[in-house]
Amino acid sequence: MPDLVTLTINGAAIQAPAGMLVIDAAKRSGIEVPAFCYYEGLTLQAACRMCLVEVEKMPKLMTACTLTVAEGMVVRTETPQVVAARKSMLEFLLANHPLDCPVCDKGGECELQDMTFRYGAGESRFTEMKVHVDEKQWSPVVFFDNPRCILCYRCVRICNEGMGVGALGVINRGVVSEIAPNKGDHLECDECGMCIDICPVGALTSGTYRYHTRPWEMTHVGTICTHCSNGCKTTLGVRNDEIIRGNNRDRSGINGEFLCIKGRYAFDFYNHPERLLAPLVRVNGKLEEASWSKALETVAVKFKEVRARGGKFGVVGSNHTTNEENYYLQKFARKILGTGNIDHHRTGDVPALLDALSGKTGKLATAADLYQKKAVLVIGADLALEQPFLSFQLRANYRHHQAHVYAVTTAPVREDQYAAASARVALGGELDALESLRDRLRAEPELVIVFGDAIKGAGVRRLVDFGESLGIPVQYVCLLDYSNSRGAADMGMLPDSGAMAMPEMLAAEDLDVLWVVGANPLRQVPGAGSRFVVVHDLFLTETAKSADVVFPAASAYEKNGTVTNVCGEVQRLIKAVGAMGAKPDLEIMGLLAREMGVAADLGPWIPDAVFAEIRKNVRGYDVSLPVLEMGGAAQTSALNGRVPLDGRPELIRSAHDNLFTSGTLGRYSKVLNSVVENHGNR
Amino acid sequence: MTFSPELELRFAKLLTSYPPGRQRSAVIPMLLYAQDEIGSVTPELMEEVARRTGVTPLQVDEVVGYYSMLHKKPLGKYHVQICTNISCLLRGGMELWEHACRKVGVGHKDVTADGQISLEEVECIGACSWAPALQVNYDFHHQVTPEKLDRLLDSLRKIH
Amino acid sequence: MLYNEPSPLETKVLTRRFGMENSASIDTYLATEGYRAFEKAAGMKFEQIIEEMKISNLRGRGGAGFPTGMKWSFVPRSSPKPKYIVVNADESEPGTCKDRLLIENDPHQLIEGTLIAGLAVDAHAGYIYIRGEYRYLIEIMDKAIAEAYGRGYLGKNIRGTGFDFELYTHTGAGAYECGEESALLESLEGKRGIPRIRPPFPAVSGAFQCPTILNNVETYCAVPAIIRDGGAAFAALGIPKAGGTKLTCLTGHLNRPGVYELKLGFPVKTMIEEVGGGILGGKKLKAFIPGGSSCPVLTAAECEGLTMDYDAMAKAKTMLGSGGVVVMHEDTCMVKAALRIMRFYAHESCGWCIPCREGTNWLRKLLQRFHDGMGQRSDIALIGDLAKNMLGKTFCPLGDAAALPTISIVEKFYHEFEDHLDGKPCPYEEAGRLVTA
């Protein structure tokens, strides 16, 4: 517990921890001290001078953002002198700032507008010529309008400090100072777009959102990004049932102010022209649009027939669908279809990790732990490219807490910039390299070990043995690819002992039915035999093209449910828009169950009801409902749910999607494709 | 990118003049000395300096625009910098500047067509007690009268 | 060698070698008690060195006037980090041209000053940051440094004292703001010359984030005399709380402009009339700047009984500053002066903070429009108001430096602004009276 200091702000005595800044102490007591350049988590600037306050015994006004609290300090934030100072700072700022409000995207959520309204003058005394420079486009998604820029340097700092990319800088001097991109006239960066959202004014704007709408015309829905496994909250701006933009300006998720290009922009797959809007049934060798009743009937009849004669089913689940959907699917498969041939594209060996941690508690790290714990070891993973939020957390941990980060990877990674130690190894040599770090790791007070798909099967056991032998508290994160890869494993989308895994299912000549929900296994592997193939998907993928019946499925942004991120944190999806013609997978399966007359056996196909059952039946999933309902994240316990280890580590294979790819969804995102094309054209 | 042996020697000395890991300190001196040799700060020079000092080209760019003596546009072989700040202003600096512009036929930071002479109206160059003063490249000229200026400019035109 | 005719009224301590043949060579230096102070200091305890500096009442000669002994005492000797001596030779304050002479005419005096500073705070490396325009001085300084190395006055185990000291020159590239100590340190690190948030101050976190002494050229040049002859002797040359002499740059409308070393407390009137030889053309004094364009301007009346020292100037609501004296006679257009001064600050503003970046440029445009005859009456009050809005609110003193002279001119020469209203041409130019002699 840090010592507390008592100071007086506007006549009221308040207590604050020693070392806290006056601006934060004031905020905690409900007193707003305005500031542009002060941004929690980034280095101090004291450049905008908006936070000037009166401090007794100091001859000049002091910036509250650089002043630490002191015992007996007397601060006044609303005296005539302070009020006049704020007004004059705004007047100076508005001298060259163009009167663009009518055409500027930021109008309605602009900090300069808000501050001028609250603290500024109603009229301007500036009658000279304003400095003008034309607007520039720095990337497919980033536009920069220099006259609007107030030079708060937030964008430069978030790119440099926050991301470690350093694609933005400041050139020239004085009133012609200008933010500049790293390639002179364009940006070469992660295209995360954080610079756009951190900009308090409309200097940096989004190329995909500009001129579309005003912020107050949208409803904002906070849901979980459907791309990688990090579980970032993305707040979708929806108008007239159309998603106009995604961002995280309210910083309400576990990701705080972080959001990458996929979470921010790559929602646009959802209304791609090739989106499936109606069920398809194969008639005379050709897939044709059919009614729901026809499609459901076709499948139900087939399922009942195959079940009756004891035929073989194979079920492939999804890395993207919700926990409720995967749970219901495996229940459908095991209870109704009587099969244990269940699998999904496994991207990380979670079962092996949970098995190795059996009997222990508190061994799984959350995303917050990656920011808080004093040491982190990253094995076999390029976090900045593949797990961008986790990478951001580590870097912030280093920046704020001087955490020791160790990287053991096959190629240079961005963590090398600040790692306490980096080791390059050949693929497969990761565990051997750990011995050389043993002494350094043992000296740490605690450790989080993050590992990629190079560690699997017996390798996971060996890694955990190593961790536990260090004699310090160790937690683990098994990296996964997609938004609900962890949930898929936890819900039991894995084969029963002795049953067929995915390769066997695909190769089996005598498989009668292959049911694929939200996956594309036949992309690289051709089918075999004359099985009956049922597919749920958003698009006509390679697998769907070979199907007998295709159901149009809803995306994560079009349904409710829960997903579990790579750290085992469960979060709620909130439906943002309606799906034209498509239905959530849970509903499709429920309707199928009803068609087959087995609905009562499976229970209601409402997400809340299914989740209630999950909480009861899936070990480790009795998480706090209030936390979830408030939009928070609740971590599951490290208990091996219902999954026997099938000893098939060779089936663990990460797709290694990077910042600009995202499996099937990425292929249909115009934004991602345009960025990739743009890179290719250079 | 290659430079003259003298310049390379200077660079080598620079890189050992600062504490270990602080080669970035060499950026501004390198840029200025290299500019003296090649005429202006080119994109190639920025990349070269970035490479030699371990910073990004953007970090070099940030510095180029900040310092008045670094320029991306080539100036004249003889860059005539006339001070018009207060002490020189009081002794005819502004008139001297206007005279120069008329005589040479170019304006602030512009070069004659033959690239021989460029003019710049500069801030205080530290010759205040010998005003009005000017610099031609790095050489100081003090107590400059319009006649003296004429003779100076004429002589600069004759040198090739 | 750049220099002017010395005045009999000078007290030549720092400038005693000016005018000597080969004054810059080490042989001349050694023949005139050069490096004796260092040898004496090498035998002193560091506390004694600092105590002597405090006794001398030497105050920073760059402009801020902070007591030097006190500044040196802030460096934590016990810090495990290496310590540095940095010399501010970025001399760019308009009206100031003294550090240039010190380096050109007596570079070894500066070297000796840095050596003694190094002894005082256990620093073993020094950087002389010289403004880019002073290229020939870098060459002179490098030559002197090479001479010093050659004779064992720099490098390892200097003259057998066991003290190591490396000294380097480092060039700037044209930025007034780099004369501000923390901006200078940023520039030394290869970055834009943006000042730093303080605290921490350079004494604790300076060059390369290590404890650093950063002083002006003239300040270091006074150190050998202080150690050699004792702080009390130096203090006695001045007045209480401000010891020693000040190199004063007489500029503007004077018959004998030049750099003169005068005791602190020297009367302003005597300085103008007898040292400076009186006003050009026998004209009347109109305005007086004591220490560079960053100071409030004084009227002729305000110069009565005024002396050149820190406290007297502060009492007169201006500053001794750098000692760059600018004398303006009755035919000076004060509006033009205000404009040119503001043009300087607008050009040199680093752009970091809103009030200076926007304020100086707004004022520049306003003053330009005003001097061109397109001003309105309300503009006159606006000039003062905007300048006051910058005052005390900027990130570094450049904002104050721009505001102070502007406020003083607009308040004390208000009628001249009125004379430019209603499209009237500038009375000084219109009457054909040139601003020159």
mmCIF file of N, CA and C in Angstrom, chain A residues 181-257:
data_model
loop_
_atom_site.group_PDB
_atom_site.id
_atom_site.type_symbol
_atom_site.label_atom_id
_atom_site.label_comp_id
_atom_site.label_asym_id
_atom_site.label_seq_id
_atom_site.Cartn_x
_atom_site.Cartn_y
_atom_site.Cartn_z
ATOM 1 N N PRO A 181 4.551 10.911 -41.435
ATOM 2 C CA PRO A 181 4.608 9.446 -41.456
ATOM 3 C C PRO A 181 6.003 8.959 -41.777
ATOM 4 N N ASN A 182 6.280 7.715 -41.448
ATOM 5 C CA ASN A 182 7.649 7.230 -41.557
ATOM 6 C C ASN A 182 8.159 7.064 -42.975
ATOM 7 N N LYS A 183 7.287 7.058 -43.958
ATOM 8 C CA LYS A 183 7.798 6.902 -45.317
ATOM 9 C C LYS A 183 7.616 8.191 -46.114
ATOM 10 N N GLY A 184 7.711 9.286 -45.421
ATOM 11 C CA GLY A 184 7.661 10.564 -46.115
ATOM 12 C C GLY A 184 6.243 10.978 -46.474
ATOM 13 N N ASP A 185 5.601 10.211 -47.352
ATOM 14 C CA ASP A 185 4.245 10.583 -47.751
ATOM 15 C C ASP A 185 3.227 9.501 -47.441
ATOM 16 N N HIS A 186 3.649 8.419 -46.816
ATOM 17 C CA HIS A 186 2.697 7.383 -46.436
ATOM 18 C C HIS A 186 3.225 6.613 -45.234
ATOM 19 N N LEU A 187 2.331 5.818 -44.670
ATOM 20 C CA LEU A 187 2.677 5.057 -43.476
ATOM 21 C C LEU A 187 2.983 3.617 -43.810
ATOM 22 N N GLU A 188 4.000 3.090 -43.144
ATOM 23 C CA GLU A 188 4.214 1.647 -43.210
ATOM 24 C C GLU A 188 4.128 1.182 -41.770
ATOM 25 N N CYS A 189 3.020 0.572 -41.431
ATOM 26 C CA CYS A 189 2.786 0.299 -40.020
ATOM 27 C C CYS A 189 1.804 -0.850 -39.881
ATOM 28 N N ASP A 190 1.360 -1.071 -38.652
ATOM 29 C CA ASP A 190 0.395 -2.137 -38.393
ATOM 30 C C ASP A 190 -1.022 -1.765 -38.804
ATOM 31 N N GLU A 191 -1.235 -0.531 -39.200
ATOM 32 C CA GLU A 191 -2.569 -0.050 -39.587
ATOM 33 C C GLU A 191 -3.601 -0.296 -38.483
ATOM 34 N N CYS A 192 -3.164 -0.208 -37.252
ATOM 35 C CA CYS A 192 -4.094 -0.505 -36.160
ATOM 36 C C CYS A 192 -5.147 0.587 -36.015
ATOM 37 N N GLY A 193 -4.834 1.778 -36.482
ATOM 38 C CA GLY A 193 -5.825 2.849 -36.401
ATOM 39 C C GLY A 193 -5.946 3.480 -35.025
ATOM 40 N N MET A 194 -5.064 3.137 -34.099
ATOM 41 C CA MET A 194 -5.170 3.742 -32.761
ATOM 42 C C MET A 194 -4.881 5.225 -32.824
ATOM 43 N N CYS A 195 -4.035 5.614 -33.768
ATOM 44 C CA CYS A 195 -3.738 7.046 -33.887
ATOM 45 C C CYS A 195 -5.020 7.814 -34.172
ATOM 46 N N ILE A 196 -5.909 7.210 -34.960
ATOM 47 C CA ILE A 196 -7.150 7.893 -35.323
ATOM 48 C C ILE A 196 -8.056 8.069 -34.114
ATOM 49 N N ASP A 197 -8.164 7.024 -33.302
ATOM 50 C CA ASP A 197 -9.086 7.128 -32.181
ATOM 51 C C ASP A 197 -8.521 7.914 -31.026
ATOM 52 N N ILE A 198 -7.191 7.944 -30.907
ATOM 53 C CA ILE A 198 -6.607 8.679 -29.798
ATOM 54 C C ILE A 198 -6.560 10.170 -30.112
ATOM 55 N N CYS A 199 -6.689 10.526 -31.386
ATOM 56 C CA CYS A 199 -6.640 11.938 -31.767
ATOM 57 C C CYS A 199 -7.847 12.658 -31.193
ATOM 58 N N PRO A 200 -7.634 13.706 -30.407
ATOM 59 C CA PRO A 200 -8.784 14.365 -29.771
ATOM 60 C C PRO A 200 -9.632 15.174 -30.749
ATOM 61 N N VAL A 201 -9.053 15.501 -31.906
ATOM 62 C CA VAL A 201 -9.780 16.292 -32.898
ATOM 63 C C VAL A 201 -9.863 15.499 -34.197
ATOM 64 N N GLY A 202 -10.249 16.159 -35.252
ATOM 65 C CA GLY A 202 -10.410 15.447 -36.518
ATOM 66 C C GLY A 202 -9.199 15.546 -37.427
ATOM 67 N N ALA A 203 -8.006 15.591 -36.832
ATOM 68 C CA ALA A 203 -6.819 15.675 -37.680
ATOM 69 C C ALA A 203 -6.539 14.341 -38.350
ATOM 70 N N LEU A 204 -6.678 13.268 -37.568
ATOM 71 C CA LEU A 204 -6.516 11.938 -38.151
ATOM 72 C C LEU A 204 -7.900 11.319 -38.257
ATOM 73 N N THR A 205 -8.271 10.943 -39.450
ATOM 74 C CA THR A 205 -9.608 10.369 -39.625
ATOM 75 C C THR A 205 -9.520 9.058 -40.392
ATOM 76 N N SER A 206 -10.600 8.281 -40.249
ATOM 77 C CA SER A 206 -10.618 6.952 -40.848
ATOM 78 C C SER A 206 -11.119 7.009 -42.278
ATOM 79 N N GLY A 207 -10.391 6.388 -43.175
ATOM 80 C CA GLY A 207 -10.767 6.381 -44.576
ATOM 81 C C GLY A 207 -12.042 5.613 -44.845
ATOM 82 N N THR A 208 -12.370 4.643 -43.989
ATOM 83 C CA THR A 208 -13.562 3.839 -44.256
ATOM 84 C C THR A 208 -14.809 4.472 -43.647
ATOM 85 N N TYR A 209 -14.608 5.354 -42.708
ATOM 86 C CA TYR A 209 -15.752 5.908 -41.969
ATOM 87 C C TYR A 209 -16.095 7.317 -42.407
ATOM 88 N N ARG A 210 -15.128 8.015 -43.029
ATOM 89 C CA ARG A 210 -15.317 9.430 -43.229
ATOM 90 C C ARG A 210 -16.533 9.772 -44.066
ATOM 91 N N TYR A 211 -17.187 10.838 -43.650
ATOM 92 C CA TYR A 211 -18.338 11.414 -44.343
ATOM 93 C C TYR A 211 -19.560 10.509 -44.341
ATOM 94 N N HIS A 212 -19.537 9.417 -43.587
ATOM 95 C CA HIS A 212 -20.687 8.513 -43.596
ATOM 96 C C HIS A 212 -21.816 8.993 -42.716
ATOM 97 N N THR A 213 -21.464 9.424 -41.508
ATOM 98 C CA THR A 213 -22.526 9.697 -40.554
ATOM 99 C C THR A 213 -22.013 10.589 -39.437
ATOM 100 N N ARG A 214 -22.938 11.007 -38.598
ATOM 101 C CA ARG A 214 -22.566 11.738 -37.378
ATOM 102 C C ARG A 214 -22.635 10.770 -36.209
ATOM 103 N N PRO A 215 -21.780 10.937 -35.224
ATOM 104 C CA PRO A 215 -21.732 9.946 -34.144
ATOM 105 C C PRO A 215 -23.064 9.779 -33.423
ATOM 106 N N TRP A 216 -23.838 10.843 -33.307
ATOM 107 C CA TRP A 216 -25.082 10.698 -32.547
ATOM 108 C C TRP A 216 -26.167 9.982 -33.330
ATOM 109 N N GLU A 217 -25.895 9.718 -34.619
ATOM 110 C CA GLU A 217 -26.878 8.967 -35.393
ATOM 111 C C GLU A 217 -26.698 7.473 -35.213
ATOM 112 N N MET A 218 -25.627 7.087 -34.561
ATOM 113 C CA MET A 218 -25.350 5.664 -34.416
ATOM 114 C C MET A 218 -25.697 5.178 -33.022
ATOM 115 N N THR A 219 -26.049 3.899 -32.944
ATOM 116 C CA THR A 219 -26.107 3.218 -31.654
ATOM 117 C C THR A 219 -24.790 2.491 -31.509
ATOM 118 N N HIS A 220 -24.221 2.538 -30.339
ATOM 119 C CA HIS A 220 -22.941 1.873 -30.157
ATOM 120 C C HIS A 220 -23.114 0.590 -29.369
ATOM 121 N N VAL A 221 -22.659 -0.497 -29.937
ATOM 122 C CA VAL A 221 -22.806 -1.794 -29.296
ATOM 123 C C VAL A 221 -21.412 -2.348 -29.013
ATOM 124 N N GLY A 222 -21.140 -2.623 -27.748
ATOM 125 C CA GLY A 222 -19.840 -3.180 -27.388
ATOM 126 C C GLY A 222 -19.905 -4.689 -27.427
ATOM 127 N N THR A 223 -19.160 -5.301 -28.340
ATOM 128 C CA THR A 223 -19.146 -6.751 -28.424
ATOM 129 C C THR A 223 -17.697 -7.206 -28.592
ATOM 130 N N ILE A 224 -17.502 -8.503 -28.733
ATOM 131 C CA ILE A 224 -16.151 -9.030 -28.789
ATOM 132 C C ILE A 224 -15.752 -9.275 -30.232
ATOM 133 N N CYS A 225 -14.567 -8.822 -30.567
ATOM 134 C CA CYS A 225 -14.060 -8.978 -31.930
ATOM 135 C C CYS A 225 -14.030 -10.445 -32.333
ATOM 136 N N THR A 226 -14.373 -10.715 -33.569
ATOM 137 C CA THR A 226 -14.520 -12.087 -34.015
ATOM 138 C C THR A 226 -13.281 -12.665 -34.671
ATOM 139 N N HIS A 227 -12.161 -11.961 -34.601
ATOM 140 C CA HIS A 227 -11.003 -12.432 -35.342
ATOM 141 C C HIS A 227 -10.049 -13.255 -34.487
ATOM 142 N N CYS A 228 -9.032 -12.641 -33.889
ATOM 143 C CA CYS A 228 -8.041 -13.471 -33.192
ATOM 144 C C CYS A 228 -8.510 -13.827 -31.787
ATOM 145 N N SER A 229 -7.679 -14.534 -31.071
ATOM 146 C CA SER A 229 -8.097 -15.114 -29.795
ATOM 147 C C SER A 229 -7.988 -14.174 -28.621
ATOM 148 N N ASN A 230 -7.537 -12.918 -28.843
ATOM 149 C CA ASN A 230 -7.256 -12.069 -27.696
ATOM 150 C C ASN A 230 -8.487 -11.548 -26.975
ATOM 151 N N GLY A 231 -9.630 -11.555 -27.642
ATOM 152 C CA GLY A 231 -10.850 -11.163 -26.935
ATOM 153 C C GLY A 231 -11.009 -9.685 -26.698
ATOM 154 N N CYS A 232 -10.587 -8.849 -27.645
ATOM 155 C CA CYS A 232 -10.744 -7.402 -27.488
ATOM 156 C C CYS A 232 -12.204 -7.016 -27.673
ATOM 157 N N LYS A 233 -12.612 -6.030 -26.902
ATOM 158 C CA LYS A 233 -13.952 -5.505 -27.134
ATOM 159 C C LYS A 233 -13.874 -4.498 -28.267
ATOM 160 N N THR A 234 -14.778 -4.611 -29.215
ATOM 161 C CA THR A 234 -14.878 -3.607 -30.259
ATOM 162 C C THR A 234 -16.277 -3.004 -30.182
ATOM 163 N N THR A 235 -16.324 -1.702 -30.188
ATOM 164 C CA THR A 235 -17.614 -1.023 -30.091
ATOM 165 C C THR A 235 -18.066 -0.665 -31.496
ATOM 166 N N LEU A 236 -19.121 -1.338 -31.918
ATOM 167 C CA LEU A 236 -19.587 -1.143 -33.284
ATOM 168 C C LEU A 236 -20.600 -0.016 -33.338
ATOM 169 N N GLY A 237 -20.360 0.910 -34.238
ATOM 170 C CA GLY A 237 -21.302 2.003 -34.435
ATOM 171 C C GLY A 237 -22.315 1.566 -35.490
ATOM 172 N N VAL A 238 -23.580 1.498 -35.092
ATOM 173 C CA VAL A 238 -24.610 0.945 -35.976
ATOM 174 C C VAL A 238 -25.651 2.007 -36.269
ATOM 175 N N ARG A 239 -25.969 2.134 -37.517
ATOM 176 C CA ARG A 239 -27.048 3.066 -37.896
ATOM 177 C C ARG A 239 -27.934 2.363 -38.890
ATOM 178 N N ASN A 240 -29.240 2.369 -38.609
ATOM 179 C CA ASN A 240 -30.195 1.706 -39.505
ATOM 180 C C ASN A 240 -29.758 0.284 -39.808
ATOM 181 N N ASP A 241 -29.415 -0.422 -38.761
ATOM 182 C CA ASP A 241 -29.055 -1.836 -38.873
ATOM 183 C C ASP A 241 -27.863 -2.078 -39.792
ATOM 184 N N GLU A 242 -26.978 -1.062 -39.871
ATOM 185 C CA GLU A 242 -25.784 -1.238 -40.671
ATOM 186 C C GLU A 242 -24.581 -0.853 -39.809
ATOM 187 N N ILE A 243 -23.544 -1.674 -39.827
ATOM 188 C CA ILE A 243 -22.351 -1.342 -39.059
ATOM 189 C C ILE A 243 -21.553 -0.314 -39.853
ATOM 190 N N ILE A 244 -21.384 0.871 -39.283
ATOM 191 C CA ILE A 244 -20.661 1.927 -39.974
ATOM 192 C C ILE A 244 -19.185 1.939 -39.558
ATOM 193 N N ARG A 245 -18.931 1.675 -38.308
ATOM 194 C CA ARG A 245 -17.533 1.692 -37.875
ATOM 195 C C ARG A 245 -17.345 0.837 -36.631
ATOM 196 N N GLY A 246 -16.084 0.535 -36.328
ATOM 197 C CA GLY A 246 -15.748 -0.162 -35.099
ATOM 198 C C GLY A 246 -14.595 0.576 -34.451
ATOM 199 N N ASN A 247 -14.671 0.746 -33.145
ATOM 200 C CA ASN A 247 -13.527 1.318 -32.444
ATOM 201 C C ASN A 247 -13.662 0.959 -30.981
ATOM 202 N N ASN A 248 -12.824 1.532 -30.155
ATOM 203 C CA ASN A 248 -12.918 1.243 -28.722
ATOM 204 C C ASN A 248 -12.695 2.530 -27.944
ATOM 205 N N ARG A 249 -13.318 3.625 -28.445
ATOM 206 C CA ARG A 249 -13.088 4.911 -27.799
ATOM 207 C C ARG A 249 -13.500 4.905 -26.336
ATOM 208 N N ASP A 250 -14.453 4.049 -25.971
ATOM 209 C CA ASP A 250 -14.859 4.049 -24.561
ATOM 210 C C ASP A 250 -13.921 3.208 -23.703
ATOM 211 N N ARG A 251 -12.967 2.536 -24.339
ATOM 212 C CA ARG A 251 -11.940 1.787 -23.605
ATOM 213 C C ARG A 251 -12.541 0.871 -22.541
ATOM 214 N N SER A 252 -13.683 0.236 -22.839
ATOM 215 C CA SER A 252 -14.381 -0.486 -21.789
ATOM 216 C C SER A 252 -14.013 -1.958 -21.680
ATOM 217 N N GLY A 253 -13.276 -2.497 -22.656
ATOM 218 C CA GLY A 253 -12.991 -3.927 -22.607
ATOM 219 C C GLY A 253 -11.679 -4.220 -21.913
ATOM 220 N N ILE A 254 -11.299 -5.490 -21.885
ATOM 221 C CA ILE A 254 -10.015 -5.858 -21.285
ATOM 222 C C ILE A 254 -8.879 -5.225 -22.088
ATOM 223 N N ASN A 255 -9.155 -4.839 -23.318
ATOM 224 C CA ASN A 255 -8.117 -4.288 -24.173
ATOM 225 C C ASN A 255 -7.878 -2.802 -23.965
ATOM 226 N N GLY A 256 -8.682 -2.159 -23.114
ATOM 227 C CA GLY A 256 -8.426 -0.749 -22.823
ATOM 228 C C GLY A 256 -8.400 0.078 -24.088
ATOM 229 N N GLU A 257 -7.297 0.778 -24.338
ATOM 230 C CA GLU A 257 -7.255 1.613 -25.533
ATOM 231 C C GLU A 257 -6.712 0.880 -26.747
#
